[in-house]
Tab-separated table of C-alpha atoms and ligand atoms in Angstrom:
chain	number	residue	atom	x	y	z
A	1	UNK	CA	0.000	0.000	0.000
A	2	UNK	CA	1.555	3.529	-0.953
A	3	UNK	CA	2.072	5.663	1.954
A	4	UNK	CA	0.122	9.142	2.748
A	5	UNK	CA	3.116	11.258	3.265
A	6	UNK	CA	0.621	14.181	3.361
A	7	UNK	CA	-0.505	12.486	6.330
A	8	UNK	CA	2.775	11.912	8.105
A	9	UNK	CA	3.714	15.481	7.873
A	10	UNK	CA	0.318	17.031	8.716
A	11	UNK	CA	-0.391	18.660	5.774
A	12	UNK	CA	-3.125	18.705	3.065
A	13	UNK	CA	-2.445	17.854	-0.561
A	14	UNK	CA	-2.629	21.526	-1.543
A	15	UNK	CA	0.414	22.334	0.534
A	16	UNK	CA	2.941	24.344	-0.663
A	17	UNK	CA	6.891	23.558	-0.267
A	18	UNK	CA	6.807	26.325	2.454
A	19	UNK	CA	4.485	24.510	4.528
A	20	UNK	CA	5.591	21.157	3.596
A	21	UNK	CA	9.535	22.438	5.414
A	22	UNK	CA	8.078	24.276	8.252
A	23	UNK	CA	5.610	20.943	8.878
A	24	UNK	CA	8.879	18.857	8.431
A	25	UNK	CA	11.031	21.100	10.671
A	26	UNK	CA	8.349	21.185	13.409
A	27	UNK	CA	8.262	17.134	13.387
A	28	UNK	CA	11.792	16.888	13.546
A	29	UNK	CA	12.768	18.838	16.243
A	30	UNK	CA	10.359	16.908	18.002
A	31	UNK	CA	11.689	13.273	17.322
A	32	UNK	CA	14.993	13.965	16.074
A	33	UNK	CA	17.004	11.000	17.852
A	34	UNK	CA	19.273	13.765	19.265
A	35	UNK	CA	15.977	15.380	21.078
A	36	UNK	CA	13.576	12.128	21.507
A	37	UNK	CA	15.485	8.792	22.124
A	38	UNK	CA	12.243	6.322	22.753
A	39	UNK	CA	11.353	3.576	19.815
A	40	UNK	CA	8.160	4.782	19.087
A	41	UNK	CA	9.657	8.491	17.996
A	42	UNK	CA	12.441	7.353	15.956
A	43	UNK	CA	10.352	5.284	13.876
A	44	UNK	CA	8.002	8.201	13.298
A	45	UNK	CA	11.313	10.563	12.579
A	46	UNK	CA	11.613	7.605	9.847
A	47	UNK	CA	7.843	8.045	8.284
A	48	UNK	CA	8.297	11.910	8.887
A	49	UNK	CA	11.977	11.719	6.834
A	50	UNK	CA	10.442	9.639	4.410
A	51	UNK	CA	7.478	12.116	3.746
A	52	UNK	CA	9.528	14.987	3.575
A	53	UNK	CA	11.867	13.345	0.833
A	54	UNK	CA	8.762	12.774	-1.114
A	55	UNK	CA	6.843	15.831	-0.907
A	56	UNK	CA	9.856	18.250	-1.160
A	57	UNK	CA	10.992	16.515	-4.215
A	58	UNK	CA	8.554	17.750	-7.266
A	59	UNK	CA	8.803	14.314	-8.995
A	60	UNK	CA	8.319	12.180	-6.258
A	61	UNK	CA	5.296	14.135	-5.084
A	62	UNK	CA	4.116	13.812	-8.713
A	63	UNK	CA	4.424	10.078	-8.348
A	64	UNK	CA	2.321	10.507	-4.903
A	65	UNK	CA	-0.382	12.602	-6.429
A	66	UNK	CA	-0.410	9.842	-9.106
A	67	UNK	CA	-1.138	7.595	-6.512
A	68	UNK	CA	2.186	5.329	-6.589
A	69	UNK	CA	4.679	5.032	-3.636
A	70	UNK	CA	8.313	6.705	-4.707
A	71	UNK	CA	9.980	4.770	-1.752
A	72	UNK	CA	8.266	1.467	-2.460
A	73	UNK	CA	10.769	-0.859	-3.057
A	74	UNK	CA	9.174	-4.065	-2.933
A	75	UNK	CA	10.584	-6.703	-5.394
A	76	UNK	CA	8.662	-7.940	-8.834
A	77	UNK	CA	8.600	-6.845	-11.558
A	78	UNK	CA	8.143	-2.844	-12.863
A	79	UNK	CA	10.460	0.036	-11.152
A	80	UNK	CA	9.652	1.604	-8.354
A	81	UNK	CA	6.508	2.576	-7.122
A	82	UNK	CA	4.165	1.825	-10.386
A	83	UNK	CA	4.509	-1.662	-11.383
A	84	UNK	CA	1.889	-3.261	-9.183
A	85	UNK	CA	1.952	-1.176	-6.496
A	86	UNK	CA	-1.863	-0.625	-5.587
A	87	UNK	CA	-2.722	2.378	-7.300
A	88	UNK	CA	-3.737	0.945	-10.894
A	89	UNK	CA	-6.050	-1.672	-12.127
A	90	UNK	CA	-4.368	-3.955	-14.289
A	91	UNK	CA	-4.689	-2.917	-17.887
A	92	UNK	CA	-4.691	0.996	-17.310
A	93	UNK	CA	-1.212	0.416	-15.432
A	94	UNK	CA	-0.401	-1.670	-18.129
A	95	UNK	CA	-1.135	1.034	-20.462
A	96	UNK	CA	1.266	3.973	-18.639
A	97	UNK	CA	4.083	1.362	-18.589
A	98	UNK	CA	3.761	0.704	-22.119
A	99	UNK	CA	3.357	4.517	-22.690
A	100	UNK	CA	5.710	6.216	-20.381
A	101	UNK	CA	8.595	3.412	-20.893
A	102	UNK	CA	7.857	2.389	-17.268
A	103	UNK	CA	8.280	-1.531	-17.748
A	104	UNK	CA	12.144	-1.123	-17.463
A	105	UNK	CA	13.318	-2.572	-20.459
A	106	UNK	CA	10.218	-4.315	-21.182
A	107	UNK	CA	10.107	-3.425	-24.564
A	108	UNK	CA	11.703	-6.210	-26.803
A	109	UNK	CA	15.207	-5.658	-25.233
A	110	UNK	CA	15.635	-9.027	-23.967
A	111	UNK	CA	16.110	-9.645	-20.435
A	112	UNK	CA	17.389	-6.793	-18.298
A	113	UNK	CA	20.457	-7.655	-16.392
A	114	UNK	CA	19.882	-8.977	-12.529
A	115	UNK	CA	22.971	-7.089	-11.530
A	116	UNK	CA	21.590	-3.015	-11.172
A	117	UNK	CA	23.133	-0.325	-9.696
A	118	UNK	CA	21.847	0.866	-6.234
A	119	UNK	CA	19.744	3.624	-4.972
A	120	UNK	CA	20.761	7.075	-3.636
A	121	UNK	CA	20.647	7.052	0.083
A	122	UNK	CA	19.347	10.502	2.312
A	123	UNK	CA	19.910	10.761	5.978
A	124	UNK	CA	19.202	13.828	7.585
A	125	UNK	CA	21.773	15.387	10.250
A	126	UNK	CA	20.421	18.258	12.496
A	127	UNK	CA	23.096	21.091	13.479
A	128	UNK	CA	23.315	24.297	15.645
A	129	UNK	CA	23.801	27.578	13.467
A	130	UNK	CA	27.274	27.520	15.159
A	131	UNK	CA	28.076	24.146	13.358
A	132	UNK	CA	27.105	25.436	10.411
A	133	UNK	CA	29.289	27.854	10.679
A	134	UNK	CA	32.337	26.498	11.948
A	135	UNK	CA	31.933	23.175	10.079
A	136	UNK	CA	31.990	20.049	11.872
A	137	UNK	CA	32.719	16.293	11.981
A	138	UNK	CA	30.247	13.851	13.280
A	139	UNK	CA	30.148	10.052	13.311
A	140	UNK	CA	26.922	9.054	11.696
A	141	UNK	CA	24.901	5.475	11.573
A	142	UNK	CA	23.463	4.296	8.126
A	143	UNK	CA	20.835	1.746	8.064
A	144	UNK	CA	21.185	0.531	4.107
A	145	UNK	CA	22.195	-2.731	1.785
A	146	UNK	CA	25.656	-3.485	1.330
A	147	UNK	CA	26.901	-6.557	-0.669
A	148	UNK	CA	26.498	-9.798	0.801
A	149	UNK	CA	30.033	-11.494	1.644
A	150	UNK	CA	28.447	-15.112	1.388
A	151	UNK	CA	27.659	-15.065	-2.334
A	152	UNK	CA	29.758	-11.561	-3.301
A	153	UNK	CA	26.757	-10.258	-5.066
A	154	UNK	CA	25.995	-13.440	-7.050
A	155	UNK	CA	22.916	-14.319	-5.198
A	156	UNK	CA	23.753	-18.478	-6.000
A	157	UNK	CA	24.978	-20.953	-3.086
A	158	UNK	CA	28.259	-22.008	-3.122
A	159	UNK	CA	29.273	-22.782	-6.975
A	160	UNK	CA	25.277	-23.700	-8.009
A	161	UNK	CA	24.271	-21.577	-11.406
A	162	UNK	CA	21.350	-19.610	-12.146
A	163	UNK	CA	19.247	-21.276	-14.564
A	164	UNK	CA	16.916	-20.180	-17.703
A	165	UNK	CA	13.913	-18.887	-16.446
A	166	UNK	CA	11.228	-21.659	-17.339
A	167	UNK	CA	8.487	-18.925	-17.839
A	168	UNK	CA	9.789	-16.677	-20.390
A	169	UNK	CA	12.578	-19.380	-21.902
A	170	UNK	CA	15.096	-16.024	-20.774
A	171	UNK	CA	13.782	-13.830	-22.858
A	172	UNK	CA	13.155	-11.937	-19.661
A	173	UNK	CA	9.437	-10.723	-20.195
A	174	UNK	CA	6.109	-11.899	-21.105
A	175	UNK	CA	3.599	-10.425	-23.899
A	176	UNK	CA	-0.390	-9.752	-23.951
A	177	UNK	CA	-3.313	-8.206	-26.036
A	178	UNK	CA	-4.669	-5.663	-23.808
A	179	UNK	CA	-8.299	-4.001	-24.359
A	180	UNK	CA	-8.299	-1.012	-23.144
A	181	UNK	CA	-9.698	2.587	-24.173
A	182	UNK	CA	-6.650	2.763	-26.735
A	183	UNK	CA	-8.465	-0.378	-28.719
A	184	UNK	CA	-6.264	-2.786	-28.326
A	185	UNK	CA	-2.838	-2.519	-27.055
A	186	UNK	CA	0.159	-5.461	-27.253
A	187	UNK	CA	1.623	-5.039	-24.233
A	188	UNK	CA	4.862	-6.775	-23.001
A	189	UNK	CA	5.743	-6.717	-19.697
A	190	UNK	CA	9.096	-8.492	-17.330
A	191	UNK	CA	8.224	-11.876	-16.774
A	192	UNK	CA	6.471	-12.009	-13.056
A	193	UNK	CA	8.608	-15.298	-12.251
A	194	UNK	CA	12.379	-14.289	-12.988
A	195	UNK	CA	11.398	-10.385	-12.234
A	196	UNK	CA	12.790	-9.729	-16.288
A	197	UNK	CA	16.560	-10.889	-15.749
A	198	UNK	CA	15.516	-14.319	-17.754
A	199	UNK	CA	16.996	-16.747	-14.969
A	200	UNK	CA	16.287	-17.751	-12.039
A	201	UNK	CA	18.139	-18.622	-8.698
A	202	UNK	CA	17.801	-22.114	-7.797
A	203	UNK	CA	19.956	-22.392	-4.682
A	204	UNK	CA	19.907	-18.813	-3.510
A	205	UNK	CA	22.780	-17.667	-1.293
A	206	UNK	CA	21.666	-19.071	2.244
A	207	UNK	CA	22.255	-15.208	3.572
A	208	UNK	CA	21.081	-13.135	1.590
A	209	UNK	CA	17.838	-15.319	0.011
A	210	UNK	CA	19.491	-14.337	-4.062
A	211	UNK	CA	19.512	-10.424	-3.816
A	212	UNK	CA	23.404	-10.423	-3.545
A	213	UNK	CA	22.917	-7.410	-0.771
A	214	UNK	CA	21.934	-7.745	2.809
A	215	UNK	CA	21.379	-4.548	5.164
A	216	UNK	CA	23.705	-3.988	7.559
A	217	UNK	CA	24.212	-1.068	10.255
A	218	UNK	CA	27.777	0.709	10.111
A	219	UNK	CA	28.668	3.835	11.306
A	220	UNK	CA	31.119	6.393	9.183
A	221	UNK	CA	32.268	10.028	10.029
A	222	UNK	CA	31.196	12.829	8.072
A	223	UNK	CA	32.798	16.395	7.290
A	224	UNK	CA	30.487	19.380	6.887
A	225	UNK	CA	32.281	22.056	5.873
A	226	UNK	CA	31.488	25.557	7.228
A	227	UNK	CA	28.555	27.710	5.825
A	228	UNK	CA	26.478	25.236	5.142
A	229	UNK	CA	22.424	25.863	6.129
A	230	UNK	CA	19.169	24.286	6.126
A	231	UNK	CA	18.754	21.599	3.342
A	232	UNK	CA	21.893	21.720	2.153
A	233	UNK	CA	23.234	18.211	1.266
A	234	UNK	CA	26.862	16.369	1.242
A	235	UNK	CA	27.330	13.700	-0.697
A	236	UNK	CA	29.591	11.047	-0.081
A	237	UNK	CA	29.773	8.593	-3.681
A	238	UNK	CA	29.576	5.295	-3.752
A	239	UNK	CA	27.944	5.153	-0.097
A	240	UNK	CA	24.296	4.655	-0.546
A	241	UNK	CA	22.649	1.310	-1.442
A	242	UNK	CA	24.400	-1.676	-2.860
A	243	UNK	CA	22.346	-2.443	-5.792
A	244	UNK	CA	20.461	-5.742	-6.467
A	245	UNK	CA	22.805	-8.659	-7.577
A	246	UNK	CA	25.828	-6.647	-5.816
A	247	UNK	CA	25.631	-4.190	-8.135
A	248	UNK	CA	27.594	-0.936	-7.777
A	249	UNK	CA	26.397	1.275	-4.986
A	250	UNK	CA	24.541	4.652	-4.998
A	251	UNK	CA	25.246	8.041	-3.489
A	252	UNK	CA	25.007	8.129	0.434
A	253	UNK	CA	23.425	12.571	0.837
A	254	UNK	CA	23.767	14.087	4.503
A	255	UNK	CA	21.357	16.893	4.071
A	256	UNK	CA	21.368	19.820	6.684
A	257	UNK	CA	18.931	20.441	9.327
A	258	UNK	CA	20.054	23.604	10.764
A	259	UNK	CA	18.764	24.237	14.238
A	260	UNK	CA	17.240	27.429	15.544
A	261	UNK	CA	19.431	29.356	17.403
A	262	UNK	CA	18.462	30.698	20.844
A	263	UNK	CA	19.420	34.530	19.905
A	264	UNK	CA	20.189	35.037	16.212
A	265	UNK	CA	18.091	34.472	12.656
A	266	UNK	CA	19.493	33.616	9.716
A	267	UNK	CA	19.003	34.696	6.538
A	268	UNK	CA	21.459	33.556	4.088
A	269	UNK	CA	24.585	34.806	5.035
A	270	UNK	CA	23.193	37.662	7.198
A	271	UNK	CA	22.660	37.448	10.781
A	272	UNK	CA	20.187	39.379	12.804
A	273	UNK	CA	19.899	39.849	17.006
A	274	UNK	CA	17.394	42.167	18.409
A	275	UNK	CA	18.685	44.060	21.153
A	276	UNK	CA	15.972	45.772	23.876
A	277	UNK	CA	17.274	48.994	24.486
A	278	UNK	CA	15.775	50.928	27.596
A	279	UNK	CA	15.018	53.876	26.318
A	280	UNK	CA	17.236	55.868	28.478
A	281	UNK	CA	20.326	53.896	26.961
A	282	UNK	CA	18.984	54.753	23.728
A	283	UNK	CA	19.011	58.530	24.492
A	284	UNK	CA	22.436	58.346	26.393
A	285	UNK	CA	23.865	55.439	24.096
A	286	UNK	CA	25.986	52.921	24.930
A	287	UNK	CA	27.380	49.151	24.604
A	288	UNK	CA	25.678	45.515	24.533
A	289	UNK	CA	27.065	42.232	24.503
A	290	UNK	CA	25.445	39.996	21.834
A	291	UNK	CA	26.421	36.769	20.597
A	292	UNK	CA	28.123	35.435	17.336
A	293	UNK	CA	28.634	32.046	15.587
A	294	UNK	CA	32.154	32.401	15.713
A	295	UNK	CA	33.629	34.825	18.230
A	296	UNK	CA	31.671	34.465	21.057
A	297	UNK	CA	30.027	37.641	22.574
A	298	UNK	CA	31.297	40.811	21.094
A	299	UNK	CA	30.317	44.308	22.272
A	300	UNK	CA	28.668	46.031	20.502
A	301	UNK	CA	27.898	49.646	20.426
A	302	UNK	CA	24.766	51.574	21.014
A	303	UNK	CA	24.991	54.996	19.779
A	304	UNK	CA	23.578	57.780	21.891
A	305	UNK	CA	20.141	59.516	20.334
A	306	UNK	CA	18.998	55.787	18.984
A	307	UNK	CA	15.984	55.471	18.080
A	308	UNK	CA	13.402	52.629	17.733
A	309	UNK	CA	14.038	50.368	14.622
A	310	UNK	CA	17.261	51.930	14.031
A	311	UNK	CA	19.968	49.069	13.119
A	312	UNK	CA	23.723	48.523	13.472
A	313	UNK	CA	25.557	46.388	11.222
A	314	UNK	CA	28.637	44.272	12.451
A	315	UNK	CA	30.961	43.642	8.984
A	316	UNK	CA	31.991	40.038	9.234
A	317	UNK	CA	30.703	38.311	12.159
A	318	UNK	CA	27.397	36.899	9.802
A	319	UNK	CA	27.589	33.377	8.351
A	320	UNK	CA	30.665	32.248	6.753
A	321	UNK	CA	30.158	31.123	2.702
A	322	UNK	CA	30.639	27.101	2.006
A	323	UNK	CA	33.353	27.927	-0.996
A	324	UNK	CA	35.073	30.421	1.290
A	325	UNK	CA	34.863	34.336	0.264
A	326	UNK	CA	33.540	36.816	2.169
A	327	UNK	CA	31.617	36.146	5.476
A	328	UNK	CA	28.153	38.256	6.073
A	329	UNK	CA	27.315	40.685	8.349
A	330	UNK	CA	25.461	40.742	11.844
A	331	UNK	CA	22.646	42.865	11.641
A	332	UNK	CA	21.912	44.470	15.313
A	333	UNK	CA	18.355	45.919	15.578
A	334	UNK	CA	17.379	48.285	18.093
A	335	UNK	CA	14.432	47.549	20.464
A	336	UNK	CA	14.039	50.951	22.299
A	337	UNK	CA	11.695	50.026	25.617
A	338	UNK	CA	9.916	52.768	27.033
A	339	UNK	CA	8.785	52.118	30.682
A	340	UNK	CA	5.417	50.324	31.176
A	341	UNK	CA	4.961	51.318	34.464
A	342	UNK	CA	6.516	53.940	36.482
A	343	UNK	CA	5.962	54.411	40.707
A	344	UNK	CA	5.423	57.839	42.099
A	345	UNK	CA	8.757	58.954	42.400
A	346	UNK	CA	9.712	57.809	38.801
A	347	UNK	CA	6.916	59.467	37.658
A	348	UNK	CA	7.672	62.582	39.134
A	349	UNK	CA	11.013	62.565	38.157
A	350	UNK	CA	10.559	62.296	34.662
A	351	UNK	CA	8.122	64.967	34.604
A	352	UNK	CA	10.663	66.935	35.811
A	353	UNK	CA	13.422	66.061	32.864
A	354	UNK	CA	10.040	66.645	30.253
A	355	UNK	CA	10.359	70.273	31.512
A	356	UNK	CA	13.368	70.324	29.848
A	357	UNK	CA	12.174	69.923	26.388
A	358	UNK	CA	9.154	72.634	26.412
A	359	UNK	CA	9.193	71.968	22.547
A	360	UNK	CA	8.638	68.276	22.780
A	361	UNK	CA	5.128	67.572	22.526
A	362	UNK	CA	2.542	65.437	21.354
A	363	UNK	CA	1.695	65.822	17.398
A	364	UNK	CA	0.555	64.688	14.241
A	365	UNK	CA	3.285	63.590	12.075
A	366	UNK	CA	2.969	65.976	8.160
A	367	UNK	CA	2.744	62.913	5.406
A	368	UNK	CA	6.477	62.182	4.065
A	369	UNK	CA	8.072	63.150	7.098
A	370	UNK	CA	10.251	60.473	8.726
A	371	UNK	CA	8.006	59.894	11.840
A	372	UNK	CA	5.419	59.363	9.639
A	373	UNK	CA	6.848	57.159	7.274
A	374	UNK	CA	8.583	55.262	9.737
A	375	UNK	CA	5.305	54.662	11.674
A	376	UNK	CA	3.601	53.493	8.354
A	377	UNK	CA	5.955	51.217	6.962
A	378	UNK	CA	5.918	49.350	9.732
A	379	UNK	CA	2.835	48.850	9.592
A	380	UNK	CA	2.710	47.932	5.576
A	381	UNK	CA	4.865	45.546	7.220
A	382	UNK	CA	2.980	43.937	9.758
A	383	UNK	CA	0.062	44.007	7.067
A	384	UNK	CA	2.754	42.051	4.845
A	385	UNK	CA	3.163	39.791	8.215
A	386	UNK	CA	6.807	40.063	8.597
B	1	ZN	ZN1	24.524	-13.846	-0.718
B	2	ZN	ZN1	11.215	-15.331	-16.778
């Protein structure tokens, strides 16, 4: 049965690839190994990786919407996800494979070859923005099918032979007459007993049951380099799956799942802290200590007379880029705090500094002056929900 990945993640069908990463991002921080050791939560950080893979990949999700499984991988005959795989009745799935090339080489070739290279492998590695940008080394476990050292990929037992598939005589498929709203439609598709190699396995390998592969756990360590972000990937080649009859091994991808941090956003290479500024320090100025990726806390400097909104920008201390160059900038924004509550004497005492100003009072900003547009872009921009 083909999964409902919209399911797993939470999301309708309609969702876009916005919602589909911020549904995904929510999940995992919730039963990312790291965060959520019990059984139960790893397997659903499985389902959840598995649905995200899908969905944020535009052909897979095409394959979903189709109503096949892109991660269905169970043997017979077709290629993955269509051939058999609930979705059709017979003779329409018939008629995509014989329209869309689906029957892999089903089409007069002869018998495909049993040994086929091996699927692309994704594992997802969560890291704090300051691994991201410093770059980091971490030991990783992959789950995936690695050739079997019984039969080295031959699938046979001991010095046994496959034989000629009785079926299809090895001609590796089978052929019909198929009625269907075409008219009729001659069909060929791999033979359902030797899968479309043309031979069969008589004395399969007593480990590994023919496929040449068997899964196995192992453990390898992985270099990120430094300014890498959120869905970045790493490949390493030749580390994914063994293909079936031991054949040669897909691409093992680390993809990036960049944490939030506790103080700063990201956005790109830019990094931005807000800073609350009593409004007192604003009008006096000053220094703050706010935190970086790289350097630790730095000071920072709050200029007398600052006012709300205003922003300070630190060259160099943003995200670092992946192929070197130059690093971005942290963006400090002012928060200027005015008092929410003042006591007596407070109270008092600040009516006594307003003296000072007679001119400063209360008054409607002229259109295109700067307290005006200041107040309404903000605004435009809450509208805009930023
Ligand atoms: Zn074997
Ligand atoms: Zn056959």
């Amino acid at each position: 049965m083909a999964r409902d990945y919209y399911r797993i993640l939470g999301v309708d069908s309609k969702a876009t690839d916005q919602e589909i990463k911020r549904a995904y991002r929510r999940l995992a921080r919730e039963l990312h190994p790291d965060v959520n050791p019990d059984d139960s939560a790893q397997e659903r950080f499985r389902d959840v990786s598995d649905a995200y893979e899908v969905l944020s990949d535009p052909e897979k999700r095409r394959i979903v919407d189709m109503g096949g499984d892109p991660l269905d991988s169970s043997p017979g005959p077709g290629f993955g996800g269509f051939g058999g795989a609930g979705g059709f009745t017979g003779g329409l799935g018939d008629v995509f494979e014989a329209f869309f090339g689906g029957a892999a080489g089903g089409s007069g070739r002869g018998p495909r070859s049993r040994v086929r290279p091996g699927n692309d492998a994704l594992i997802r590695m969560q890291l704090d923005l300051e691994e991201c940008a410093a770059g980091v080394s971490k030991e990783i476990t992959v789950d995936t099918a690695v050739l079997c050292d019984k039969c080295h990929g031959s699938g046979t037992d001991g010095d046994t032979r496959p034989e000629t598939c009785p079926t299809c005589h090895g001609v590796g498929e089978v052929q019909s007459v198929q009625r269907s709203f075409l008219g009729q439609v001659m069909t060929s598709r791999p033979c359902p007993t030797c899968g479309g190699v043309g031979e069969v396995i008589v004395d399969p390998c007593t480990k590994c049951g023919g496929d040449g592969r068997v899964q196995k756990r192992r453990t390898m360590t992985v270099k990120i380099p430094a300014g890498v972000g959120d869905g970045m990937r790493v490949r390493l080649a030749a580390q994914g799956e063994v293909g079936p009859g031991g054949g040669p091994a897909g691409d093992l991808y680390v993809e990036v799942v960049e944490r939030e941090h506790e103080f700063l956003v990201r956005d790109g290479g830019t990094l931005h802290a807000t800073v609350r500024v009593p409004m007192f320090d604003a009008a006096l100025g000053g220094a703050v200590s706010v935190p970086t990726v790289l350097d630790g806390q730095i000071e920072v400097e709050i200029p007398a007379g600052t006012q709300p909104g205003d922003t300070r920008t630190v060259r160099g201390h943003g995200m670092p880029q992946v192929n070197g160059g130059v690093r971005g900038n942290l963006v400090v924004h002012f928060d200027v705090q005015v008092p929410a509550k003042l006591d007596k004497r407070q109270a008092e005492k600040l009516r006594a500094f307003k003296e000072l100003f007679p001119e400063a009072s209360p008054s409607v900003a002229r259109r295109g002056t700067d307290a005006h547009e200041g107040v309404f872009s903000r605004l435009r921009n809450s509208f805009a929900g930023r």
